[in-house]
Tab-separated table of C-alpha atoms in Angstrom:
chain	number	residue	atom	x	y	z
D	1	UNK	CA	2.945	-16.097	19.155
D	2	UNK	CA	4.322	-15.494	22.691
D	3	UNK	CA	4.126	-12.444	25.138
D	4	UNK	CA	7.380	-10.591	24.969
D	5	UNK	CA	6.659	-7.802	27.590
D	6	UNK	CA	3.701	-5.592	28.942
D	7	UNK	CA	4.680	-2.032	30.165
D	8	UNK	CA	1.230	-0.631	30.472
D	9	UNK	CA	-2.217	-2.446	30.359
D	10	UNK	CA	-3.394	-0.286	27.348
D	11	UNK	CA	-0.873	-2.309	25.071
D	12	UNK	CA	0.903	-5.607	24.708
D	13	UNK	CA	4.033	-6.605	22.775
D	14	UNK	CA	3.810	-10.284	21.228
D	15	UNK	CA	6.888	-12.134	19.606
D	16	UNK	CA	6.183	-13.915	16.417
D	17	UNK	CA	9.012	-15.257	13.890
D	18	UNK	CA	11.644	-13.179	15.480
D	19	UNK	CA	9.363	-10.082	14.954
D	20	UNK	CA	7.762	-7.682	17.627
D	21	UNK	CA	3.986	-7.154	17.025
D	22	UNK	CA	2.528	-4.142	19.124
D	23	UNK	CA	-1.372	-4.100	19.913
D	24	UNK	CA	-3.161	-1.514	21.680
D	25	UNK	CA	-2.163	2.125	22.324
D	26	UNK	CA	1.536	2.585	23.016
D	27	UNK	CA	2.898	5.799	24.462
D	28	UNK	CA	5.158	7.759	21.921
D	29	UNK	CA	8.229	7.443	24.425
D	30	UNK	CA	7.720	3.785	24.492
D	31	UNK	CA	7.312	3.311	20.903
D	32	UNK	CA	10.410	5.453	20.066
D	33	UNK	CA	12.347	3.263	22.343
D	34	UNK	CA	11.149	0.276	20.800
D	35	UNK	CA	12.412	1.584	17.477
D	36	UNK	CA	15.688	2.563	18.701
D	37	UNK	CA	16.261	-0.928	20.221
D	38	UNK	CA	15.579	-2.610	16.561
D	39	UNK	CA	18.644	-4.122	14.773
D	40	UNK	CA	19.884	-2.296	11.647
D	41	UNK	CA	18.336	-5.154	9.464
D	42	UNK	CA	15.002	-4.724	11.105
D	43	UNK	CA	12.019	-2.864	9.609
D	44	UNK	CA	8.890	-0.947	10.651
D	45	UNK	CA	6.189	-2.519	8.283
D	46	UNK	CA	2.941	-0.475	8.294
D	47	UNK	CA	1.297	-2.829	5.639
D	48	UNK	CA	1.733	-5.875	7.850
D	49	UNK	CA	0.402	-4.050	10.907
D	50	UNK	CA	-2.654	-3.157	8.937
D	51	UNK	CA	-2.962	-6.720	7.899
D	52	UNK	CA	-2.733	-8.002	11.382
D	53	UNK	CA	-4.755	-5.163	12.734
D	54	UNK	CA	-1.708	-4.369	14.888
D	55	UNK	CA	-0.352	-0.799	15.994
D	56	UNK	CA	2.990	-1.559	14.656
D	57	UNK	CA	5.082	-4.489	13.360
D	58	UNK	CA	8.821	-4.539	13.640
D	59	UNK	CA	11.261	-7.298	12.268
D	60	UNK	CA	13.690	-8.553	9.901
D	61	UNK	CA	12.501	-8.487	6.147
D	62	UNK	CA	12.441	-12.405	5.519
D	63	UNK	CA	10.544	-12.839	8.933
D	64	UNK	CA	7.996	-10.189	7.821
D	65	UNK	CA	7.643	-12.015	4.454
D	66	UNK	CA	6.785	-15.261	6.233
D	67	UNK	CA	3.995	-13.736	8.453
D	68	UNK	CA	2.746	-11.958	5.503
D	69	UNK	CA	2.236	-15.099	3.525
D	70	UNK	CA	1.028	-16.948	6.496
D	71	UNK	CA	-1.820	-14.120	7.273
D	72	UNK	CA	-2.718	-13.403	3.817
D	73	UNK	CA	-6.027	-16.177	3.796
D	74	UNK	CA	-7.231	-14.997	7.094
D	75	UNK	CA	-6.688	-11.135	5.992
D	76	UNK	CA	-8.562	-11.687	2.760
D	77	UNK	CA	-11.529	-13.229	4.717
D	78	UNK	CA	-11.539	-10.126	7.212
D	79	UNK	CA	-11.453	-7.739	4.275
D	80	UNK	CA	-14.402	-9.624	2.823
D	81	UNK	CA	-16.453	-9.246	5.881
D	82	UNK	CA	-15.629	-5.639	6.197
D	83	UNK	CA	-16.717	-4.772	2.574
D	84	UNK	CA	-19.957	-6.713	2.935
D	85	UNK	CA	-21.968	-6.426	-0.228
D	86	UNK	CA	-19.201	-4.454	-1.976
D	87	UNK	CA	-16.961	-7.342	-1.924
D	88	UNK	CA	-19.232	-8.913	-4.426
D	89	UNK	CA	-17.803	-6.206	-6.974
D	90	UNK	CA	-14.321	-7.369	-6.485
D	91	UNK	CA	-12.398	-10.488	-8.112
D	92	UNK	CA	-10.062	-12.602	-5.986
D	93	UNK	CA	-7.030	-10.486	-7.019
D	94	UNK	CA	-8.480	-7.300	-5.940
D	95	UNK	CA	-9.663	-8.752	-2.623
D	96	UNK	CA	-6.106	-9.923	-1.899
D	97	UNK	CA	-4.543	-6.706	-2.910
D	98	UNK	CA	-6.965	-4.856	-0.485
D	99	UNK	CA	-5.889	-7.279	2.353
D	100	UNK	CA	-2.240	-7.673	1.728
D	101	UNK	CA	-0.994	-5.460	-1.090
D	102	UNK	CA	1.612	-2.717	-0.791
D	103	UNK	CA	-0.492	0.642	-0.324
D	104	UNK	CA	-0.422	4.230	-0.226
D	105	UNK	CA	-2.933	7.111	-0.771
D	106	UNK	CA	-2.311	7.148	-4.500
D	107	UNK	CA	-2.798	3.531	-4.955
D	108	UNK	CA	-5.808	3.317	-2.789
D	109	UNK	CA	-7.382	6.357	-4.700
D	110	UNK	CA	-6.628	4.627	-8.078
D	111	UNK	CA	-8.363	1.447	-6.610
D	112	UNK	CA	-11.505	3.519	-5.770
D	113	UNK	CA	-11.682	5.302	-8.981
D	114	UNK	CA	-11.315	2.006	-10.926
D	115	UNK	CA	-13.482	-0.246	-8.975
D	116	UNK	CA	-15.972	2.150	-7.243
D	117	UNK	CA	-15.175	0.267	-3.955
D	118	UNK	CA	-13.692	2.355	-1.097
D	119	UNK	CA	-11.990	0.502	1.865
D	120	UNK	CA	-13.229	2.007	5.257
D	121	UNK	CA	-9.431	2.787	6.185
D	122	UNK	CA	-8.862	4.947	3.220
D	123	UNK	CA	-9.872	8.512	4.362
D	124	UNK	CA	-8.153	10.532	1.381
D	125	UNK	CA	-9.696	12.446	-1.620
D	126	UNK	CA	-9.315	10.514	-4.835
D	127	UNK	CA	-9.119	13.542	-6.751
D	128	UNK	CA	-6.307	14.811	-4.581
D	129	UNK	CA	-4.203	11.528	-3.824
D	130	UNK	CA	-2.358	11.488	-7.286
D	131	UNK	CA	1.178	9.979	-7.323
D	132	UNK	CA	3.489	12.897	-7.096
D	133	UNK	CA	6.729	10.823	-7.196
D	134	UNK	CA	8.188	7.519	-8.520
D	135	UNK	CA	7.459	5.475	-5.360
D	136	UNK	CA	3.793	6.528	-5.409
D	137	UNK	CA	3.517	5.548	-9.012
D	138	UNK	CA	5.067	2.316	-8.229
D	139	UNK	CA	2.526	1.306	-5.651
D	140	UNK	CA	-0.141	2.036	-8.442
D	141	UNK	CA	1.885	0.022	-10.844
D	142	UNK	CA	1.957	-2.846	-8.349
D	143	UNK	CA	-1.809	-2.610	-8.015
D	144	UNK	CA	-2.424	-2.967	-11.809
D	145	UNK	CA	-0.219	-5.728	-11.940
D	146	UNK	CA	-1.543	-7.838	-9.186
D	147	UNK	CA	-5.067	-6.978	-10.124
D	148	UNK	CA	-5.015	-7.588	-13.878
D	149	UNK	CA	-8.740	-6.761	-14.447
D	150	UNK	CA	-8.094	-3.129	-13.595
D	151	UNK	CA	-5.630	-2.785	-16.581
D	152	UNK	CA	-8.725	-2.808	-18.879
D	153	UNK	CA	-10.255	-0.021	-16.940
D	154	UNK	CA	-7.283	2.470	-17.295
D	155	UNK	CA	-8.372	3.663	-20.873
D	156	UNK	CA	-11.828	4.397	-19.488
D	157	UNK	CA	-10.091	6.565	-16.840
D	158	UNK	CA	-8.033	8.325	-19.447
D	159	UNK	CA	-11.197	9.326	-21.326
D	160	UNK	CA	-12.454	11.404	-18.047
D	161	UNK	CA	-9.965	14.133	-18.737
D	162	UNK	CA	-12.847	16.924	-18.762
D	163	UNK	CA	-14.097	16.066	-15.176
D	164	UNK	CA	-13.137	18.291	-12.444
D	165	UNK	CA	-10.301	17.012	-10.289
D	166	UNK	CA	-9.814	13.950	-12.630
D	167	UNK	CA	-7.663	15.503	-15.366
D	168	UNK	CA	-4.376	14.632	-13.620
D	169	UNK	CA	-5.562	10.935	-13.396
D	170	UNK	CA	-6.654	10.844	-16.800
D	171	UNK	CA	-3.313	12.065	-18.124
D	172	UNK	CA	-1.568	9.393	-15.960
D	173	UNK	CA	-3.830	6.570	-17.329
D	174	UNK	CA	-3.226	7.819	-21.015
D	175	UNK	CA	0.553	7.775	-20.489
D	176	UNK	CA	0.654	4.566	-18.307
D	177	UNK	CA	2.663	2.601	-20.647
D	178	UNK	CA	5.360	5.397	-20.924
D	179	UNK	CA	5.536	5.928	-17.477
D	180	UNK	CA	5.992	2.071	-16.961
D	181	UNK	CA	8.743	2.148	-19.751
D	182	UNK	CA	10.644	4.954	-17.966
D	183	UNK	CA	10.574	3.121	-14.666
D	184	UNK	CA	11.716	-0.046	-16.284
D	185	UNK	CA	14.739	2.047	-17.768
D	186	UNK	CA	15.495	3.692	-14.410
D	187	UNK	CA	14.793	1.029	-11.946
D	188	UNK	CA	14.333	-2.447	-13.466
D	189	UNK	CA	14.375	-4.125	-10.000
D	190	UNK	CA	11.167	-1.671	-8.838
D	191	UNK	CA	9.200	-4.606	-7.569
D	192	UNK	CA	11.605	-5.397	-5.026
D	193	UNK	CA	11.080	-2.062	-2.985
D	194	UNK	CA	11.535	1.708	-3.104
D	195	UNK	CA	13.196	3.136	-6.000
D	196	UNK	CA	14.898	6.378	-7.333
D	197	UNK	CA	13.530	7.201	-10.667
D	198	UNK	CA	13.927	10.914	-11.112
D	199	UNK	CA	12.528	10.869	-14.798
D	200	UNK	CA	9.220	9.169	-13.578
D	201	UNK	CA	8.828	11.892	-11.020
D	202	UNK	CA	9.514	14.588	-13.554
D	203	UNK	CA	6.887	13.177	-15.924
D	204	UNK	CA	4.407	13.045	-12.908
D	205	UNK	CA	5.354	16.637	-12.209
D	206	UNK	CA	4.203	17.442	-15.799
D	207	UNK	CA	0.816	15.904	-15.286
D	208	UNK	CA	0.278	18.141	-12.232
D	209	UNK	CA	0.198	21.214	-14.464
D	210	UNK	CA	-3.051	20.130	-16.094
D	211	UNK	CA	-4.894	20.589	-12.787
D	212	UNK	CA	-3.201	24.089	-12.009
D	213	UNK	CA	-3.320	25.571	-15.421
């Protein structure tokens, strides 16, 4: 990993695998300029930035994937230390997902609901961060697939329909298999990246009515 350039002492840009890794506080104008300079195939990857404890990471998909694979073991150990005693409640699959999994507010809320463990960087509300559209549910589905033990906790969540703020989550847990079947029908390659699945989004919208009724 070698320095690329440094415009201000408050941040630095490193090059690795053809990717630009930003550390520190980067002025907005400099950040926008960095994004504009990126090639068409290069992506801004918030998940990898979180893994590397960087401000931002930009690079081509294949290079980002290589860095992710290389850094996962170290990220898992950092996560274990951050969680402290709470890490003892999680199996290796759960620790790996926290350290390197694809995440969003809904999947982090579901993780907290099913495990009782809340990572320090998640500042949302489990009762409010419910998946509202297909891609948010996609990340929740990746969580359950990558942490198989949590699959057994979904029926327990489904029984919490009478709890304030949990009814929508309970309905989603109850209809989990139906949501997955609809996603498989609309977007069979859902594991590869963001999807368009209007049927899944419509189903999720119906569950919203449980909280507003």
